Amino acid sequence: QNLTREHPTFSPGWLLLGMLQVDLGMPAQARQSLAQHVSLVQNSTEPEQQAGLTEALMTLSQLAQQQGELEQAGVWLNRIPASADPVRLAIRRAELLDQQGRSEEARVVLTQVQPASAEQAKRKALALAQWLREHRQAEQAQTLLQQALSQAPDDHELLSEQSLVLEKLKRFDEMERVLRQLMALRPQDPHAYNALGYSLADRGIRLDEARRLIERAVELAPQDPFIQDSLGWVAFRMGRREEALRILRAAYQAKPDAEIAAHLGEVLWSLEQRSEAASIWREGLLLKADNETLVETMKRLGFTP
């Protein structure tokens, strides 16, 4: 703030301030700072300033999308320079199209983008596999990931996505093998421990082992709300409903998310706090109306929003 006040035409100051404001949960201020950065560099042809411009416009688009301003989000994307990473831009366009209910157009955007490097090709494969998984085409996602992994068999991002796809396909033994491969490759990464622990808990099996795995993830990432969600969920599966409620309330407060809303609502429902459960589920639907866990939970418990 001192830098931008004392040197208001120094564009990197506005970019850094805007990104900090995003991290601090100050979207309105972030939009003002980033828009100021854009106004200062929009006519520059210098590569460094074009890179900063791309970063600012990408973030402005995300902020607009989070506020439901989908048309404005597209306007920001359309101003991104031609020098930008084509795969990154395609992923953002696809996310926006998906939120607008234009999911097939989103798939076409991801399919047709031409990567310019091996790293971009990997990110394209990841994004397309995620789209296929989320749109109930897990078999195609698995085929795509197998092809990518043949070139990079120990790539942790590809393996992580494959574990999610294998879970969708209910190929749980293969999923566990992949997750244990990830634990061996990256023993300080909490996500494989959390993923396997959550999967066991969600299926109601090997609950003591599930809790140990999730507690290891908590040790590695104690503030992660999604790992806290898993900890709350395994507590619920073990019959510790009050403990589960305390953990899931804190997780949802830290990160309002449809998946966490599904779990918190179910715990509240089981404790006969049904009015609050309904309220939480409705909030979850506003966050992501097609979240499978949330939709399945409400259907299973006979709740109509």
CSV table of C-alpha atoms in Angstrom, one decimal:
chain,number,residue,atom,x,y,z
A,1,GLN,CA,0.0,0.0,0.0
A,2,ASN,CA,2.9,2.4,0.8
A,3,LEU,CA,4.5,1.5,-2.6
A,4,THR,CA,1.4,2.2,-4.6
A,5,ARG,CA,0.7,5.4,-2.7
A,6,GLU,CA,4.2,6.8,-3.2
A,7,HIS,CA,4.7,5.4,-6.8
A,8,PRO,CA,1.2,5.2,-8.3
A,9,THR,CA,2.5,4.6,-11.8
A,10,PHE,CA,4.7,1.6,-10.8
A,11,SER,CA,2.6,-1.2,-12.3
A,12,PRO,CA,4.1,-4.2,-10.5
A,13,GLY,CA,3.1,-2.6,-7.1
A,14,TRP,CA,-0.5,-2.8,-8.1
A,15,LEU,CA,-0.3,-6.4,-9.3
A,16,LEU,CA,1.4,-7.5,-6.1
A,17,LEU,CA,-1.1,-5.6,-3.9
A,18,GLY,CA,-4.0,-7.1,-5.8
A,19,MET,CA,-2.7,-10.7,-5.5
A,20,LEU,CA,-2.1,-10.2,-1.8
A,21,GLN,CA,-5.7,-8.8,-1.4
A,22,VAL,CA,-7.0,-11.9,-3.1
A,23,ASP,CA,-5.1,-14.1,-0.6
A,24,LEU,CA,-6.4,-12.1,2.3
A,25,GLY,CA,-10.0,-12.5,1.2
A,26,MET,CA,-10.5,-8.8,0.1
A,27,PRO,CA,-12.1,-9.3,-3.4
A,28,ALA,CA,-13.4,-5.8,-3.9
A,29,GLN,CA,-10.1,-4.2,-3.1
A,30,ALA,CA,-8.3,-6.8,-5.2
A,31,ARG,CA,-10.4,-5.9,-8.2
A,32,GLN,CA,-9.6,-2.2,-7.9
A,33,SER,CA,-5.8,-2.9,-7.6
A,34,LEU,CA,-5.7,-5.3,-10.4
A,35,ALA,CA,-7.8,-3.1,-12.7
A,36,GLN,CA,-5.3,-0.3,-12.0
A,37,HIS,CA,-2.5,-2.6,-13.0
A,38,VAL,CA,-4.3,-3.4,-16.2
A,39,SER,CA,-4.9,0.3,-17.0
A,40,LEU,CA,-1.1,1.0,-16.6
A,41,VAL,CA,0.2,-1.9,-18.8
A,42,GLN,CA,-2.6,-2.7,-21.3
A,43,ASN,CA,-0.7,-1.0,-24.2
A,44,SER,CA,2.8,-2.3,-23.4
A,45,THR,CA,4.5,-4.8,-25.7
A,46,GLU,CA,7.3,-5.8,-23.2
A,47,PRO,CA,7.1,-9.5,-22.4
A,48,GLU,CA,7.4,-9.0,-18.6
A,49,GLN,CA,4.5,-6.5,-18.6
A,50,GLN,CA,2.4,-8.8,-20.9
A,51,ALA,CA,3.0,-11.6,-18.4
A,52,GLY,CA,1.8,-9.4,-15.5
A,53,LEU,CA,-1.2,-8.3,-17.6
A,54,THR,CA,-2.2,-11.9,-18.2
A,55,GLU,CA,-1.9,-12.7,-14.5
A,56,ALA,CA,-4.1,-9.7,-13.6
A,57,LEU,CA,-6.7,-10.4,-16.2
A,58,MET,CA,-6.9,-14.1,-15.3
A,59,THR,CA,-7.4,-13.2,-11.6
A,60,LEU,CA,-10.0,-10.5,-12.5
A,61,SER,CA,-11.9,-13.1,-14.5
A,62,GLN,CA,-11.9,-15.5,-11.6
A,63,LEU,CA,-13.1,-12.9,-9.2
A,64,ALA,CA,-15.9,-11.9,-11.5
A,65,GLN,CA,-16.9,-15.5,-11.9
A,66,GLN,CA,-17.0,-16.1,-8.1
A,67,GLN,CA,-19.4,-13.1,-7.9
A,68,GLY,CA,-21.6,-14.6,-10.5
A,69,GLU,CA,-20.7,-11.9,-13.1
A,70,LEU,CA,-20.1,-14.5,-15.8
A,71,GLU,CA,-20.4,-12.0,-18.7
A,72,GLN,CA,-17.8,-9.7,-17.2
A,73,ALA,CA,-15.5,-12.7,-16.5
A,74,GLY,CA,-15.6,-13.5,-20.2
A,75,VAL,CA,-14.8,-9.8,-21.0
A,76,TRP,CA,-11.6,-10.0,-18.9
A,77,LEU,CA,-10.6,-13.2,-20.6
A,78,ASN,CA,-11.0,-11.7,-24.0
A,79,ARG,CA,-8.5,-9.0,-23.2
A,80,ILE,CA,-5.7,-11.5,-22.4
A,81,PRO,CA,-2.7,-11.0,-24.8
A,82,ALA,CA,-2.1,-13.5,-27.6
A,83,SER,CA,1.3,-14.4,-25.9
A,84,ALA,CA,-0.5,-16.0,-23.0
A,85,ASP,CA,-0.1,-19.8,-22.2
A,86,PRO,CA,-2.9,-21.3,-24.4
A,87,VAL,CA,-3.6,-24.2,-22.2
A,88,ARG,CA,-4.0,-22.0,-19.1
A,89,LEU,CA,-6.4,-19.8,-21.0
A,90,ALA,CA,-8.4,-22.7,-22.4
A,91,ILE,CA,-8.8,-24.1,-18.8
A,92,ARG,CA,-10.2,-20.8,-17.6
A,93,ARG,CA,-12.5,-20.5,-20.6
A,94,ALA,CA,-13.7,-24.1,-20.0
A,95,GLU,CA,-14.4,-23.4,-16.3
A,96,LEU,CA,-16.5,-20.3,-17.3
A,97,LEU,CA,-18.4,-22.2,-20.0
A,98,ASP,CA,-19.1,-25.0,-17.5
A,99,GLN,CA,-20.6,-22.6,-15.0
A,100,GLN,CA,-22.8,-21.2,-17.7
A,101,GLY,CA,-24.2,-24.7,-18.4
A,102,ARG,CA,-22.3,-24.9,-21.7
A,103,SER,CA,-20.4,-28.1,-20.8
A,104,GLU,CA,-20.0,-29.5,-24.3
A,105,GLU,CA,-18.4,-26.2,-25.5
A,106,ALA,CA,-16.1,-26.5,-22.5
A,107,ARG,CA,-15.0,-29.9,-23.6
A,108,VAL,CA,-14.4,-28.7,-27.2
A,109,VAL,CA,-12.2,-25.8,-25.9
A,110,LEU,CA,-10.1,-28.3,-23.9
A,111,THR,CA,-9.9,-30.8,-26.7
A,112,GLN,CA,-8.9,-28.4,-29.4
A,113,VAL,CA,-6.3,-26.3,-27.6
A,114,GLN,CA,-2.8,-26.8,-28.9
A,115,PRO,CA,-0.1,-27.1,-26.3
A,116,ALA,CA,3.3,-25.6,-27.0
A,117,SER,CA,5.4,-27.7,-24.6
A,118,ALA,CA,5.4,-31.0,-22.7
A,119,GLU,CA,4.3,-29.3,-19.5
A,120,GLN,CA,1.4,-27.7,-21.3
A,121,ALA,CA,0.5,-31.1,-22.8
A,122,LYS,CA,0.4,-32.6,-19.3
A,123,ARG,CA,-1.9,-29.8,-18.0
A,124,LYS,CA,-4.2,-30.2,-21.0
A,125,ALA,CA,-4.4,-34.0,-20.2
A,126,LEU,CA,-5.2,-33.2,-16.5
A,127,ALA,CA,-7.8,-30.6,-17.3
A,128,LEU,CA,-9.6,-32.8,-19.9
A,129,ALA,CA,-9.4,-35.9,-17.6
A,130,GLN,CA,-11.0,-33.8,-14.8
A,131,TRP,CA,-13.7,-32.6,-17.2
A,132,LEU,CA,-14.4,-36.2,-18.2
A,133,ARG,CA,-14.5,-37.4,-14.6
A,134,GLU,CA,-16.9,-34.7,-13.5
A,135,HIS,CA,-19.2,-35.4,-16.4
A,136,ARG,CA,-19.5,-39.1,-15.8
A,137,GLN,CA,-17.1,-40.2,-18.5
A,138,ALA,CA,-14.5,-41.8,-16.2
A,139,GLU,CA,-13.6,-44.6,-18.6
A,140,GLN,CA,-12.4,-42.1,-21.2
A,141,ALA,CA,-10.6,-40.2,-18.5
A,142,GLN,CA,-8.8,-43.3,-17.5
A,143,THR,CA,-7.7,-44.0,-21.1
A,144,LEU,CA,-6.4,-40.4,-21.4
A,145,LEU,CA,-4.4,-40.6,-18.2
A,146,GLN,CA,-2.9,-44.0,-19.1
A,147,GLN,CA,-1.6,-42.5,-22.2
A,148,ALA,CA,-0.1,-39.5,-20.3
A,149,LEU,CA,1.4,-41.8,-17.6
A,150,SER,CA,3.1,-43.9,-20.2
A,151,GLN,CA,5.3,-40.8,-20.8
A,152,ALA,CA,5.7,-39.9,-17.2
A,153,PRO,CA,4.8,-42.9,-14.9
A,154,ASP,CA,5.8,-41.1,-11.6
A,155,ASP,CA,4.1,-37.8,-12.3
A,156,HIS,CA,2.3,-37.0,-9.0
A,157,GLU,CA,-0.4,-34.8,-10.6
A,158,LEU,CA,-1.3,-37.4,-13.2
A,159,LEU,CA,-1.3,-40.1,-10.5
A,160,SER,CA,-3.5,-38.0,-8.2
A,161,GLU,CA,-6.1,-37.5,-10.9
A,162,GLN,CA,-6.0,-41.2,-11.8
A,163,SER,CA,-6.8,-42.1,-8.2
A,164,LEU,CA,-9.9,-39.9,-8.4
A,165,VAL,CA,-10.9,-41.5,-11.7
A,166,LEU,CA,-10.4,-45.0,-10.4
A,167,GLU,CA,-12.6,-44.2,-7.4
A,168,LYS,CA,-15.3,-43.1,-9.7
A,169,LEU,CA,-15.0,-46.4,-11.5
A,170,LYS,CA,-15.2,-48.2,-8.1
A,171,ARG,CA,-11.8,-49.9,-8.9
A,172,PHE,CA,-10.8,-49.4,-5.3
A,173,ASP,CA,-7.9,-51.8,-5.2
A,174,GLU,CA,-6.2,-50.1,-8.1
A,175,MET,CA,-7.0,-46.7,-6.5
A,176,GLU,CA,-5.3,-47.8,-3.3
A,177,ARG,CA,-2.2,-49.0,-5.2
A,178,VAL,CA,-1.9,-45.6,-6.9
A,179,LEU,CA,-2.3,-43.7,-3.7
A,180,ARG,CA,0.3,-45.8,-1.9
A,181,GLN,CA,2.6,-45.2,-4.9
A,182,LEU,CA,2.1,-41.5,-4.3
A,183,MET,CA,2.8,-41.9,-0.6
A,184,ALA,CA,6.1,-43.6,-1.4
A,185,LEU,CA,7.0,-40.9,-4.0
A,186,ARG,CA,6.0,-37.9,-1.8
A,187,PRO,CA,5.9,-39.0,1.8
A,188,GLN,CA,5.5,-35.4,3.0
A,189,ASP,CA,2.5,-34.7,0.8
A,190,PRO,CA,-0.7,-35.0,2.8
A,191,HIS,CA,-3.2,-35.5,-0.1
A,192,ALA,CA,-2.6,-39.2,-0.8
A,193,TYR,CA,-3.0,-40.1,2.9
A,194,ASN,CA,-6.2,-38.0,3.1
A,195,ALA,CA,-7.6,-39.4,-0.1
A,196,LEU,CA,-7.2,-43.1,0.9
A,197,GLY,CA,-8.4,-42.4,4.5
A,198,TYR,CA,-11.5,-40.6,3.2
A,199,SER,CA,-12.3,-43.3,0.7
A,200,LEU,CA,-12.1,-46.0,3.4
A,201,ALA,CA,-14.2,-43.9,5.8
A,202,ASP,CA,-16.8,-43.1,3.1
A,203,ARG,CA,-17.2,-46.8,2.4
A,204,GLY,CA,-17.4,-47.6,6.1
A,205,ILE,CA,-14.4,-50.1,6.1
A,206,ARG,CA,-11.1,-50.3,7.9
A,207,LEU,CA,-12.1,-47.2,10.0
A,208,ASP,CA,-9.2,-47.3,12.4
A,209,GLU,CA,-6.8,-47.4,9.5
A,210,ALA,CA,-8.8,-44.6,7.8
A,211,ARG,CA,-8.5,-42.4,10.9
A,212,ARG,CA,-4.7,-43.1,11.2
A,213,LEU,CA,-4.2,-42.1,7.5
A,214,ILE,CA,-6.3,-38.9,7.9
A,215,GLU,CA,-4.5,-38.0,11.1
A,216,ARG,CA,-1.2,-38.3,9.3
A,217,ALA,CA,-2.6,-35.9,6.7
A,218,VAL,CA,-3.6,-33.5,9.5
A,219,GLU,CA,0.0,-33.6,10.9
A,220,LEU,CA,1.3,-32.5,7.4
A,221,ALA,CA,-1.4,-29.9,6.7
A,222,PRO,CA,-3.1,-29.0,10.0
A,223,GLN,CA,-5.1,-26.0,8.6
A,224,ASP,CA,-6.4,-27.7,5.4
A,225,PRO,CA,-10.2,-27.5,5.6
A,226,PHE,CA,-10.7,-30.4,3.2
A,227,ILE,CA,-8.5,-32.7,5.4
A,228,GLN,CA,-10.4,-31.5,8.4
A,229,ASP,CA,-13.6,-32.5,6.5
A,230,SER,CA,-12.2,-36.0,6.2
A,231,LEU,CA,-11.3,-36.1,9.9
A,232,GLY,CA,-14.9,-35.1,10.8
A,233,TRP,CA,-16.3,-37.6,8.4
A,234,VAL,CA,-14.3,-40.5,9.8
A,235,ALA,CA,-15.4,-39.5,13.3
A,236,PHE,CA,-19.0,-39.6,12.1
A,237,ARG,CA,-18.5,-43.0,10.5
A,238,MET,CA,-17.1,-44.2,13.9
A,239,GLY,CA,-20.2,-43.0,15.7
A,240,ARG,CA,-18.6,-40.0,17.3
A,241,ARG,CA,-21.2,-37.5,16.1
A,242,GLU,CA,-20.6,-34.6,18.5
A,243,GLU,CA,-16.9,-34.7,17.7
A,244,ALA,CA,-17.7,-34.9,14.0
A,245,LEU,CA,-20.1,-31.9,14.3
A,246,ARG,CA,-17.4,-29.8,16.0
A,247,ILE,CA,-14.8,-30.6,13.4
A,248,LEU,CA,-17.1,-30.1,10.4
A,249,ARG,CA,-18.5,-26.8,11.7
A,250,ALA,CA,-15.0,-25.4,11.9
A,251,ALA,CA,-14.1,-26.8,8.4
A,252,TYR,CA,-17.2,-25.3,6.8
A,253,GLN,CA,-16.5,-22.0,8.5
A,254,ALA,CA,-13.0,-22.0,7.2
A,255,LYS,CA,-14.0,-23.0,3.7
A,256,PRO,CA,-17.7,-22.9,2.6
A,257,ASP,CA,-17.8,-25.8,0.1
A,258,ALA,CA,-20.5,-28.0,-1.2
A,259,GLU,CA,-18.8,-31.3,-0.2
A,260,ILE,CA,-18.2,-30.1,3.3
A,261,ALA,CA,-21.8,-28.8,3.4
A,262,ALA,CA,-23.0,-32.3,2.5
A,263,HIS,CA,-21.1,-33.9,5.4
A,264,LEU,CA,-22.0,-31.2,7.9
A,265,GLY,CA,-25.7,-31.4,6.9
A,266,GLU,CA,-25.8,-35.2,7.3
A,267,VAL,CA,-24.3,-35.0,10.8
A,268,LEU,CA,-26.8,-32.3,11.8
A,269,TRP,CA,-29.6,-34.4,10.3
A,270,SER,CA,-28.6,-37.4,12.3
A,271,LEU,CA,-28.6,-35.3,15.5
A,272,GLU,CA,-32.2,-34.2,14.7
A,273,GLN,CA,-31.0,-30.6,14.0
A,274,ARG,CA,-32.9,-30.8,10.7
A,275,SER,CA,-33.7,-27.1,10.2
A,276,GLU,CA,-30.0,-26.2,10.3
A,277,ALA,CA,-29.1,-29.2,8.1
A,278,ALA,CA,-31.5,-27.9,5.5
A,279,SER,CA,-30.0,-24.5,5.7
A,280,ILE,CA,-26.5,-25.8,5.2
A,281,TRP,CA,-27.5,-28.0,2.3
A,282,ARG,CA,-29.2,-25.1,0.5
A,283,GLU,CA,-26.0,-23.0,1.0
A,284,GLY,CA,-24.1,-25.9,-0.5
A,285,LEU,CA,-26.4,-26.0,-3.6
A,286,LEU,CA,-25.7,-22.3,-4.1
A,287,LEU,CA,-22.0,-23.0,-4.0
A,288,LYS,CA,-22.2,-26.0,-6.5
A,289,ALA,CA,-25.6,-27.3,-7.4
A,290,ASP,CA,-24.3,-30.4,-9.2
A,291,ASN,CA,-21.9,-31.6,-6.4
A,292,GLU,CA,-22.5,-35.4,-6.5
A,293,THR,CA,-21.9,-35.9,-2.8
A,294,LEU,CA,-24.4,-33.2,-1.8
A,295,VAL,CA,-27.1,-34.4,-4.3
A,296,GLU,CA,-26.7,-38.0,-3.3
A,297,THR,CA,-26.8,-37.2,0.4
A,298,MET,CA,-30.0,-35.2,0.1
A,299,LYS,CA,-31.6,-37.9,-2.0
A,300,ARG,CA,-30.6,-40.7,0.4
A,301,LEU,CA,-32.0,-38.8,3.4
A,302,GLY,CA,-35.2,-37.9,1.6
A,303,PHE,CA,-34.7,-34.1,1.7
A,304,THR,CA,-36.1,-31.9,-1.1
A,305,PRO,CA,-34.6,-28.4,-1.1
